[in-house]
GROMACS .gro file of C-alpha atoms in nm:
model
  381
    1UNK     CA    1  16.599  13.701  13.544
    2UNK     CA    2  16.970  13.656  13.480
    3UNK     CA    3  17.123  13.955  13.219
    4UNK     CA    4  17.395  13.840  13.031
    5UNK     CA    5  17.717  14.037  13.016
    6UNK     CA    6  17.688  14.270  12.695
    7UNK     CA    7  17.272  14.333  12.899
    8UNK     CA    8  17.407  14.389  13.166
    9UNK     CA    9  17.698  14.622  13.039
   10UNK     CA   10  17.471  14.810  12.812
   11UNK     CA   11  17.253  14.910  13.136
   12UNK     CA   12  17.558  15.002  13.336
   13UNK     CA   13  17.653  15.230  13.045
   14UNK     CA   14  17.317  15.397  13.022
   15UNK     CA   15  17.356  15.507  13.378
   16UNK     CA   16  17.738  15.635  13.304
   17UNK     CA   17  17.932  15.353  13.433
   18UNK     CA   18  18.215  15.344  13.245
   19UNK     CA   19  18.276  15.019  12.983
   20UNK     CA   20  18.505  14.933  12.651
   21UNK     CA   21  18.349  14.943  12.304
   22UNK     CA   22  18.209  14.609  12.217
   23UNK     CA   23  18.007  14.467  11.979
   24UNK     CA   24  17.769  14.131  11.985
   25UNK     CA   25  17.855  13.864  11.739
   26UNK     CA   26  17.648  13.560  11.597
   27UNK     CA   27  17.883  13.447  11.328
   28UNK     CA   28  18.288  13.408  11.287
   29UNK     CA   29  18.273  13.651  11.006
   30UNK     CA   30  18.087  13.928  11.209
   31UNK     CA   31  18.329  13.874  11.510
   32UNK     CA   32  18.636  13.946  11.286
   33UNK     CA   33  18.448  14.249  11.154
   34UNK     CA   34  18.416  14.364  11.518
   35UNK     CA   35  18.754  14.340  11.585
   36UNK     CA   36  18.860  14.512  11.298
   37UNK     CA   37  18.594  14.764  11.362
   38UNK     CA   38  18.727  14.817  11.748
   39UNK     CA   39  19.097  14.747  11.680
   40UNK     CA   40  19.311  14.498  11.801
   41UNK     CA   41  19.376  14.403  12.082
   42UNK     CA   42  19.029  14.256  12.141
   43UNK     CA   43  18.894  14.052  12.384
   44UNK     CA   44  18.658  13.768  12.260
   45UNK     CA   45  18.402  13.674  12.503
   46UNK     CA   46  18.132  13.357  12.509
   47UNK     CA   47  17.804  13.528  12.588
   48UNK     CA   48  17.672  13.229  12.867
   49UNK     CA   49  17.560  13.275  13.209
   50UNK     CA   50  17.846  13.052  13.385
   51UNK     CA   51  18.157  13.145  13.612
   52UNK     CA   52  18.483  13.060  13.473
   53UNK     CA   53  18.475  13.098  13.107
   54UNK     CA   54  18.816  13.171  13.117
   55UNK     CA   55  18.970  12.889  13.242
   56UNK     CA   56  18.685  12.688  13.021
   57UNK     CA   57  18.854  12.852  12.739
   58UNK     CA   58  18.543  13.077  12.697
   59UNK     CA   59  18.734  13.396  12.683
   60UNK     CA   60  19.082  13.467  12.416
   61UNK     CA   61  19.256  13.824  12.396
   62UNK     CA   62  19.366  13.820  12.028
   63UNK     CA   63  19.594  14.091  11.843
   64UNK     CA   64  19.520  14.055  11.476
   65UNK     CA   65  19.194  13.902  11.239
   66UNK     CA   66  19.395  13.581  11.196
   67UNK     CA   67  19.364  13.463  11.561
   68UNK     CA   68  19.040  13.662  11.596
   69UNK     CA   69  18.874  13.415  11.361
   70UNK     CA   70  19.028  13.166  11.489
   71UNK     CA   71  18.916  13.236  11.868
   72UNK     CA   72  18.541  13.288  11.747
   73UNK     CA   73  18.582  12.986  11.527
   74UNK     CA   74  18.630  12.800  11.856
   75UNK     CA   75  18.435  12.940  12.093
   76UNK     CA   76  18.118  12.981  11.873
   77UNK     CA   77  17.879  12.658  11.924
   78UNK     CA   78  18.113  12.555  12.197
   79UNK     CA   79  17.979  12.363  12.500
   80UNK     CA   80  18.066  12.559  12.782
   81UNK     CA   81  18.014  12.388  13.112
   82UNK     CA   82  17.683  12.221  12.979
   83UNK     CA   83  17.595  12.554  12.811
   84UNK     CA   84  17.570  12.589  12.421
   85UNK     CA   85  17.769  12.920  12.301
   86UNK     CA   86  17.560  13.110  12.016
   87UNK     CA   87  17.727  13.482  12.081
   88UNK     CA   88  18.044  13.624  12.176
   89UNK     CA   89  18.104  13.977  12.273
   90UNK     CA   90  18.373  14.136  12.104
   91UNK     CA   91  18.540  14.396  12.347
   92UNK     CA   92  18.838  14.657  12.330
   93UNK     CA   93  19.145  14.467  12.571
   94UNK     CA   94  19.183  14.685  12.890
   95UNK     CA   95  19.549  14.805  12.962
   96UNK     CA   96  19.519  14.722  13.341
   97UNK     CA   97  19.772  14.793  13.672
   98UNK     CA   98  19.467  14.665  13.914
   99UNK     CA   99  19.118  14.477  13.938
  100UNK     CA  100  18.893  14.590  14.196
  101UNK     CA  101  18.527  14.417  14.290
  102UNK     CA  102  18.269  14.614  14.351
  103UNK     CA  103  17.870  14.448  14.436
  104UNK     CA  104  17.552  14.513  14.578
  105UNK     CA  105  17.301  14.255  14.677
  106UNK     CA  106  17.074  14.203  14.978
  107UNK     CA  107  17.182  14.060  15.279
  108UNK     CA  108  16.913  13.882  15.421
  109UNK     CA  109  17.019  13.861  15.748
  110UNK     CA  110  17.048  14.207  15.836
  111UNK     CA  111  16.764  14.289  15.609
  112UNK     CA  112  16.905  14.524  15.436
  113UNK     CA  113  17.070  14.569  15.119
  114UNK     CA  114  17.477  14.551  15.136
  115UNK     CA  115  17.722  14.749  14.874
  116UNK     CA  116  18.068  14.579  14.901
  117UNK     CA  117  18.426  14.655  14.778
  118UNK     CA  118  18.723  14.458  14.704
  119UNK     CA  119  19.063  14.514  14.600
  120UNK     CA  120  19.083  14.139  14.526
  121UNK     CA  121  18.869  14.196  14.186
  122UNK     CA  122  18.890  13.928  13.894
  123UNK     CA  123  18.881  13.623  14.116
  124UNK     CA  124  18.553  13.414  14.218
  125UNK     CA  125  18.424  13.647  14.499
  126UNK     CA  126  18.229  13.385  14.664
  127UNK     CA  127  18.574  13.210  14.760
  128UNK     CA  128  18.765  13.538  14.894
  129UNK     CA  129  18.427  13.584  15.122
  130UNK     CA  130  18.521  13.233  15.229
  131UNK     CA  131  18.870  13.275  15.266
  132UNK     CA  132  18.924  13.585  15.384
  133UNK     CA  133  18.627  13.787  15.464
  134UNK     CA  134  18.777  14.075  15.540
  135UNK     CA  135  18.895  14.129  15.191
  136UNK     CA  136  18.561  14.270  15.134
  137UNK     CA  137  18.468  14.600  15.254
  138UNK     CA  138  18.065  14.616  15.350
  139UNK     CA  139  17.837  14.888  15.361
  140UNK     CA  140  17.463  14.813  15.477
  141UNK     CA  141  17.241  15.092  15.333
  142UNK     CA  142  16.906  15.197  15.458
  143UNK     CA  143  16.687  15.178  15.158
  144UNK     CA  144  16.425  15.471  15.295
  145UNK     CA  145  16.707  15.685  15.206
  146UNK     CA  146  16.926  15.495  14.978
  147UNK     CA  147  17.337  15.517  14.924
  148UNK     CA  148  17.470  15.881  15.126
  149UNK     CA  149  17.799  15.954  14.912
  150UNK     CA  150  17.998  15.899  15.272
  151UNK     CA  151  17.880  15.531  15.240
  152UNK     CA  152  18.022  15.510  14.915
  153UNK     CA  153  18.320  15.661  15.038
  154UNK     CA  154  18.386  15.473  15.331
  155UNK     CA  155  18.340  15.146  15.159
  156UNK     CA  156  18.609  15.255  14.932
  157UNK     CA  157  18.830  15.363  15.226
  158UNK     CA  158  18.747  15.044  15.419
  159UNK     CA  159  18.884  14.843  15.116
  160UNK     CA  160  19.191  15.011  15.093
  161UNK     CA  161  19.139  15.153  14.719
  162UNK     CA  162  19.437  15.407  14.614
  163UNK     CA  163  19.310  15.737  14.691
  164UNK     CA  164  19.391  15.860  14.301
  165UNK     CA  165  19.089  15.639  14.171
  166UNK     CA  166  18.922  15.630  14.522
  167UNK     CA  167  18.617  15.904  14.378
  168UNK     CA  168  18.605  15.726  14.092
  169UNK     CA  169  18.553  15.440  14.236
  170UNK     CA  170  18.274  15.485  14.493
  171UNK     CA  171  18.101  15.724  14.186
  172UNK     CA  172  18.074  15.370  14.051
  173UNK     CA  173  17.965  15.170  14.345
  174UNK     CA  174  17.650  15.474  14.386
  175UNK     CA  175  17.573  15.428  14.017
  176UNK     CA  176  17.529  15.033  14.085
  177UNK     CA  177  17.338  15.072  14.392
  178UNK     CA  178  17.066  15.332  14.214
  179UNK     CA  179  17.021  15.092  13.943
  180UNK     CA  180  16.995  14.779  14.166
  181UNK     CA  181  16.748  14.966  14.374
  182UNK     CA  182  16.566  15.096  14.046
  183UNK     CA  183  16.595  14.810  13.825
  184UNK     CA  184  16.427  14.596  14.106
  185UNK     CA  185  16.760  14.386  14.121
  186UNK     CA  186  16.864  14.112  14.313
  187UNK     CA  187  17.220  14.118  14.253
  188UNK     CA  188  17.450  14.372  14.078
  189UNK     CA  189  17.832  14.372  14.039
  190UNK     CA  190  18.131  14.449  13.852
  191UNK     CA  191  18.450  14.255  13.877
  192UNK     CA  192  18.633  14.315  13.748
  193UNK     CA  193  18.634  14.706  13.738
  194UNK     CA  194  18.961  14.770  13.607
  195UNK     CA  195  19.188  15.041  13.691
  196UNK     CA  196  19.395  15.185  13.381
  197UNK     CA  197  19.752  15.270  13.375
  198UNK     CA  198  19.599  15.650  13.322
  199UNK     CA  199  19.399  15.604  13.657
  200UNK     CA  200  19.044  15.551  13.484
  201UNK     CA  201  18.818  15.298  13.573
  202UNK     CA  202  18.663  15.012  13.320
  203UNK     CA  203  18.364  14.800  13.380
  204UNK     CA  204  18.587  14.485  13.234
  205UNK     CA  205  18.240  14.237  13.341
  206UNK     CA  206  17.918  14.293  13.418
  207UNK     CA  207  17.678  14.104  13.622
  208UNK     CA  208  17.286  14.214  13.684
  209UNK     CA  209  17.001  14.005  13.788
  210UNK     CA  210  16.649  14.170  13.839
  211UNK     CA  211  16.379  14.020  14.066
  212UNK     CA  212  16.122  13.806  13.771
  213UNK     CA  213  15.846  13.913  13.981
  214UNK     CA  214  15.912  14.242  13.932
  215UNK     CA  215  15.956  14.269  13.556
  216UNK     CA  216  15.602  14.411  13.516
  217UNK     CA  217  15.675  14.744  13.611
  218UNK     CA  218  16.062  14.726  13.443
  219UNK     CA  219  15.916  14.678  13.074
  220UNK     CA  220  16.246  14.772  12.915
  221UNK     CA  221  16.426  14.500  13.136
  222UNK     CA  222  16.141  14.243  13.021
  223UNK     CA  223  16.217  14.269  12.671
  224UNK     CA  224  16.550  14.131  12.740
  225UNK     CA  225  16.393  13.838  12.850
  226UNK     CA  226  16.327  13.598  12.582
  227UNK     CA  227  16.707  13.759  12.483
  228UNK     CA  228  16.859  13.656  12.814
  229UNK     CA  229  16.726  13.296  12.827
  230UNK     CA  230  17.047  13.092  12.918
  231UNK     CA  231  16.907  12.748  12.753
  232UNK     CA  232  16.628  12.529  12.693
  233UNK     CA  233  16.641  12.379  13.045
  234UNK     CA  234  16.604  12.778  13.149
  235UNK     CA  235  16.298  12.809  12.931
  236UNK     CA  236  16.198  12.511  13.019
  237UNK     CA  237  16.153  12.587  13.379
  238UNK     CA  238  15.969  12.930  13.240
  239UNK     CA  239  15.723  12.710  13.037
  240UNK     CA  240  15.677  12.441  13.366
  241UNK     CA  241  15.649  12.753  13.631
  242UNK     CA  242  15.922  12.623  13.801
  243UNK     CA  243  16.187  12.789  14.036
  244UNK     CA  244  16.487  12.662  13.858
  245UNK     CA  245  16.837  12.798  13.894
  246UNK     CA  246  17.143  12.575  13.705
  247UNK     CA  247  17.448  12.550  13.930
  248UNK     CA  248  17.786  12.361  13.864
  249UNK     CA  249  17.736  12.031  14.024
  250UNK     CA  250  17.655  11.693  13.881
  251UNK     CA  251  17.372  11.568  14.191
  252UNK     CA  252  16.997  11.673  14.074
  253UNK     CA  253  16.805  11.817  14.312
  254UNK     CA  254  16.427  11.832  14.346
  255UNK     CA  255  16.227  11.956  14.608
  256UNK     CA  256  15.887  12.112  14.795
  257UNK     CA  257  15.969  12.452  14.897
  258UNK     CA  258  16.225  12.659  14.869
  259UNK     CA  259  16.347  12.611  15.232
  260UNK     CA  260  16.376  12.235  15.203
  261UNK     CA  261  16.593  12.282  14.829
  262UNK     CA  262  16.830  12.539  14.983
  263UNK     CA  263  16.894  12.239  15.290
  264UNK     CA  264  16.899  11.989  15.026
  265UNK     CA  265  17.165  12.216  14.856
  266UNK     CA  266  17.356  12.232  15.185
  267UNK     CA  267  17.325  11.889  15.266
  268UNK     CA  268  17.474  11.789  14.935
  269UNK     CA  269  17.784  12.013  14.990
  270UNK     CA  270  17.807  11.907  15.345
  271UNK     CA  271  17.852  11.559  15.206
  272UNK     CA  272  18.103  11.673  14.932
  273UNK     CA  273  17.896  11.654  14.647
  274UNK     CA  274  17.785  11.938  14.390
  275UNK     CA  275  17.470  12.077  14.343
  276UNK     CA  276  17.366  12.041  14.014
  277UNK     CA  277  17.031  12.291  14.038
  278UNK     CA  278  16.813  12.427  14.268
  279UNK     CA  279  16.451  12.317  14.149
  280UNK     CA  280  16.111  12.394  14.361
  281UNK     CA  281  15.783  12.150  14.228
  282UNK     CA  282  15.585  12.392  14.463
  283UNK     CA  283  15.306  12.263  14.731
  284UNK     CA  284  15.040  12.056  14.614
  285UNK     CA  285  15.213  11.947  14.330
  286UNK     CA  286  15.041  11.665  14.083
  287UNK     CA  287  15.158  11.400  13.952
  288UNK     CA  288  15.250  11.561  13.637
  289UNK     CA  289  15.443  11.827  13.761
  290UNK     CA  290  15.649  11.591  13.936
  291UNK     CA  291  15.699  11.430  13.563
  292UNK     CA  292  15.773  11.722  13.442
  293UNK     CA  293  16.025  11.821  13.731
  294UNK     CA  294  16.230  11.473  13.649
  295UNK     CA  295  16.252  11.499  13.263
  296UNK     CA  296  16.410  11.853  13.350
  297UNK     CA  297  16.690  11.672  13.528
  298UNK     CA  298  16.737  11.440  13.343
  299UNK     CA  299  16.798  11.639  13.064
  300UNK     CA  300  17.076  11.834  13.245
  301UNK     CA  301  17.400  11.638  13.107
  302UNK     CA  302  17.610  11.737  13.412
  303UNK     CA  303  17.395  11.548  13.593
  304UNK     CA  304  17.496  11.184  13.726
  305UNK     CA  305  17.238  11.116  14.031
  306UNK     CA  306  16.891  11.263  14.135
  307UNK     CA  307  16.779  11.312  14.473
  308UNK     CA  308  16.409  11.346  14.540
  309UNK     CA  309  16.329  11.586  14.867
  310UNK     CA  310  15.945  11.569  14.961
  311UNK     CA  311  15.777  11.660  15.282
  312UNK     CA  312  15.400  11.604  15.236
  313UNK     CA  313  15.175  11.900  15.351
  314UNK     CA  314  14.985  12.059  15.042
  315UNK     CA  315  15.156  11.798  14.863
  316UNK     CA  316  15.047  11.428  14.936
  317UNK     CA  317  15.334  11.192  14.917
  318UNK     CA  318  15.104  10.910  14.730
  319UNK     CA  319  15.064  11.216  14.465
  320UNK     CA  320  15.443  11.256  14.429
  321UNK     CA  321  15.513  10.859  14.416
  322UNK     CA  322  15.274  10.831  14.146
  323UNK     CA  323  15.428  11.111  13.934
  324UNK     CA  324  15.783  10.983  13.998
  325UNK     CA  325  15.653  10.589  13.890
  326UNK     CA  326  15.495  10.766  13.613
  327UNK     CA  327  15.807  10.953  13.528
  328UNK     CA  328  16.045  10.680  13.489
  329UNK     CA  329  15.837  10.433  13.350
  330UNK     CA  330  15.846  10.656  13.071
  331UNK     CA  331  16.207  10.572  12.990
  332UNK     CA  332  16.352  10.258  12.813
  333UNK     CA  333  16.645  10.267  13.095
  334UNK     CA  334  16.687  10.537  13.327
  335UNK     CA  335  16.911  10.817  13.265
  336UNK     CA  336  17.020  10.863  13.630
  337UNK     CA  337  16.943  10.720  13.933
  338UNK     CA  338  16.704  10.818  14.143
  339UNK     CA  339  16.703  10.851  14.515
  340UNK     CA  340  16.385  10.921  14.722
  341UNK     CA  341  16.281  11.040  15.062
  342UNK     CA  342  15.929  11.132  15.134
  343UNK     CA  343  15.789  11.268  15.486
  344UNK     CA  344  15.451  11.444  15.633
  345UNK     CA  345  15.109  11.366  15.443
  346UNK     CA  346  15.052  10.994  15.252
  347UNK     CA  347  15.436  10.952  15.277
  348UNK     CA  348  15.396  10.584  15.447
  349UNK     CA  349  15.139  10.487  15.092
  350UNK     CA  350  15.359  10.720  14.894
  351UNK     CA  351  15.667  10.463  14.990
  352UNK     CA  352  15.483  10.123  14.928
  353UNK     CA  353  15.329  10.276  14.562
  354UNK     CA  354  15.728  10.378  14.479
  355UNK     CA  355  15.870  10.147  14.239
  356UNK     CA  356  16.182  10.000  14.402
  357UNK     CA  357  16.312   9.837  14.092
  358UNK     CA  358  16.350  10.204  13.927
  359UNK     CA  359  16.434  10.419  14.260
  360UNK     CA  360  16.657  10.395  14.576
  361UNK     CA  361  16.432  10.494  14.899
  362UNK     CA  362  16.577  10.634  15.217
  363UNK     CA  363  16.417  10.692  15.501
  364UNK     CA  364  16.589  11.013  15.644
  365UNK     CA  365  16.708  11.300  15.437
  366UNK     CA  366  17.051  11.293  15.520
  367UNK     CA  367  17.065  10.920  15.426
  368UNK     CA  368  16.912  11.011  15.083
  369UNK     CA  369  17.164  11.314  15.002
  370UNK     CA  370  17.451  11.053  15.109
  371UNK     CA  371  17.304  10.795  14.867
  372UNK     CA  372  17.300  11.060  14.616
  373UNK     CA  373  17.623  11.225  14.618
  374UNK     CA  374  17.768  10.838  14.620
  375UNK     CA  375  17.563  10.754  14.341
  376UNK     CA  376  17.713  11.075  14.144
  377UNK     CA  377  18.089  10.954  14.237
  378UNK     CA  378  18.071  10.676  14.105
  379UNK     CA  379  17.897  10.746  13.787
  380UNK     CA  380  18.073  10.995  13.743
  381UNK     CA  381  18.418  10.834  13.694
   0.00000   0.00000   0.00000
C-alpha cells in the first residue's frame, strides 16, 4: 500500500521527523484559505502517487492568494501523467542552501534491509544509482538488532554531509529506519530533506509504502487505505485480487507469476520500450480473470500495446486463450493491440483456439516483447 505525501508526512511527524505546516485541500477556495492560514510563500502540491509532478506542472510555489488560486485552480482535476488530481497539499516554502536524500528499503540481494544517504537529494534517485552509484552512501543493517547510532553516523559520514547538520541528519535517517521496520514498510524515504539557511533540517517530501500483507496488524496504517487509493485502475486491481503496480510506460504488461512480469518488465526496457504496469493473473487463472486482467489494461490511457506473458503450469494455456478470445470479443474494435506468447501446459491448443484476427502470436518471448514495444511506437506517434 502506497501512502501519499501529506500520509506519509503526517507519520514521519508523529515519530519527530521534522516537516513544514501544511494543510490538505479539496477545493480552490479551501487551498487559498490554507495559504492564507500558513502564509505566503506556499508551496502547492498535487496529492498523486507519480514522480515528476514538478516538471508535469503538478507542483507551483506562489507568494500571494491571487496566484494561489490560480495554481489550485489549475492543478485541481488536472490529469497528471494518467492520474486524476482531487487534493493538493498546501505547504509552508522551505528557505533551502542544500537537498539531501535519505531512504531505507530492503535489498534483496544481501537480504537485508539497506539505509542510504545522498547529498544529491531532489533529483530522481533511481537515475543517480544509475549514474553514479557512489553518490549514495549504504548502510546494511542487521534487523535482530536494528539501526546502532554509528550506522547512522557513518552513512552520514560516508555521504559527505556537512558536519553542522551531520547529527541531525542521521537522527533522521534512525527515525525512518524504526518506522520502516515498525510500520512493516517496504520502502521509506525523504528527498528531499532540506537543509535551512539556519542549519535545520525539513522533510520537503515524503515517501512510505507498507507491505499490504501486513496491514492486519498496522490497523492505523489500514485506515489510510481506502484514503490512499491512487485511482480506479488501483482499486480495481484491489477488487480483481490482482498484483498491480502503475508505472510510466505506454506497453501493457500481463503475466503468470511475479518472476516472469519482472522479466517481461526487463525485456521491455531492454528493447527500449516503457513499462506501462506490472500485473500478475496468478497460477491457475480462469478464463475470467484473464478478462478481467485485459479490461484493466485497456483502461490504462497511457497504454498503446499489450503484451500477453503465459507459461502454462497451474495455468493451462487453452484456459488463458479462451479468456483472452473472450476478452476481446467483447469490444466493438480493440483498444490496443494485443500480442501473445504462451508456453508449458495446453500452450500448443491454447495457440490454435487464439483468435488471430484480434491478436498477434509469437512464438518466443523475446519476439513477443519486440512486437510489443513496436506496436507501442508506432501507435504512439
Amino acid at each position: 500500500m502506497k501512502l501519499h505525501e501529506y500520509q506519509a508526512k503526517r507519520v514521519f511527524a508523529e515519530a519527530g521527523i521534522p516537516t513544514p505546516d501544511a494543510e490538505l485541500a479539496e477545493t480552490v477556495d479551501a487551498a487559498v484559505d490554507a495559504a492564507e492560514a500558513i502564509g505566503y510563500p506556499v508551496a502547492i502540491k498535487a496529492q498523486v502517487q507519480v514522480g515528476g509532478r514538478g516538471k508535469a506542472g503538478g507542483i507551483k510555489l506562489v507568494d500571494d492568494a491571487d496566484e494561489a488560486r490560480e495554481a489550485a485552480d489549475e492543478i485541481l482535476g488536472m490529469d497528471l501523467k494518467g492520474y486524476h488530481v482531487d487534493r493538493v497539499l498546501v505547504e509552508e516554502a522551505v528557505d533551502f542552501t542544500n537537498e539531501l536524500y535519505v531512504g531505507v528499503t530492503m535489498d534483496r540481494g544481501e537480504g537485508k534491509p539497506v539505509a542510504m544517504v545522498s547529498t544529491r537529494g531532489g533529483v530522481n534517485i533511481e537515475e543517480v544509482a544509475a549514474e553514479d552509484p557512489d553518490a549514495i552512501a549504504r548502510e546494511h543493517v542487521d534487523p535482530a538488532f536494528g539501526m546502532h547510532p554509528y550506522q547512522a553516523r557513518k552513512a552520514v559520514y560516508d555521504a559527505g554531509v556537512d558536519r553542522t547538520v551531520a547529527n541531525d541528519v542521521a537522527s533522521v535517517l534512525t527515525t525512518l529506519y524504526d518506522l520502516w521496520a515498525a510500520k512493516d514498510g517496504a520502502d521509506a524515504e525523504i528527498n528531499p530533506l532540506m537543509i535551512t539557511a539556519d542549519d535545520e533540517v525539513v522533510a520537503a517530501d515524503a515517501v512510505m509504502n507498507i507491505d499490504g500483507d501486513a496491514l492486519f496488524r498496522q490497523p492505523d496504517l489500514a485506515e489510510m487505505q481506502e484514503e490512499a487509493a491512487e485511482d480506479d485502475l488501483e482499486a480495481k486491481a484491489n477488487d480483481y485480487g490482482f498484483d498491480y503496480v502503475r508505472l510510466d510506460g505506454n506497453v501493457g504488461i500481463i503475466g503468470n507469476g511475479a518472476g516472469l512480469v519482472m522479466t517481461t518488465l526487463d525485456l521491455v526496457d531492454h528493447y527500449g520500450g516503457q513499462p506501462a504496469n506490472f500485473l500478475d493473473i496468478g497460477g491457475g487463472a480462469k478464463a475470467e480473470r484473464v478478462t478481467n486482467a485485459l479490461d484493466m489494461v485497456f483502461s490504462d490511457e497511457n497504454v498503446d500495446a499489450v503484451v500477453f506473458n503465459i507459461f502454462g503450469g497451474i495455468t493451462r494455456g487453452d484456459e488463458v486463450a479462451q479468456g483472452i478470445n473472450e476478452a476481446l470479443e467483447a469490444f466493438d474494435e480493440i483498444p490496443k493491440r494485443v500480442v501473445v506468447r504462451l508456453a508449458g501446459t495446453n500452450a500448443e491448443e491454447g495457440m490454435e483456439i487464439l483468435n488471430t484476427d484480434l491478436v498477434t502470436v509469437e512464438k518466443t518471448l523475446e519476439d513477443a516483447v519486440q512486437r510489443a514495444v513496436e506496436y507501442a511506437e508506432e501507435d504512439s506517434q
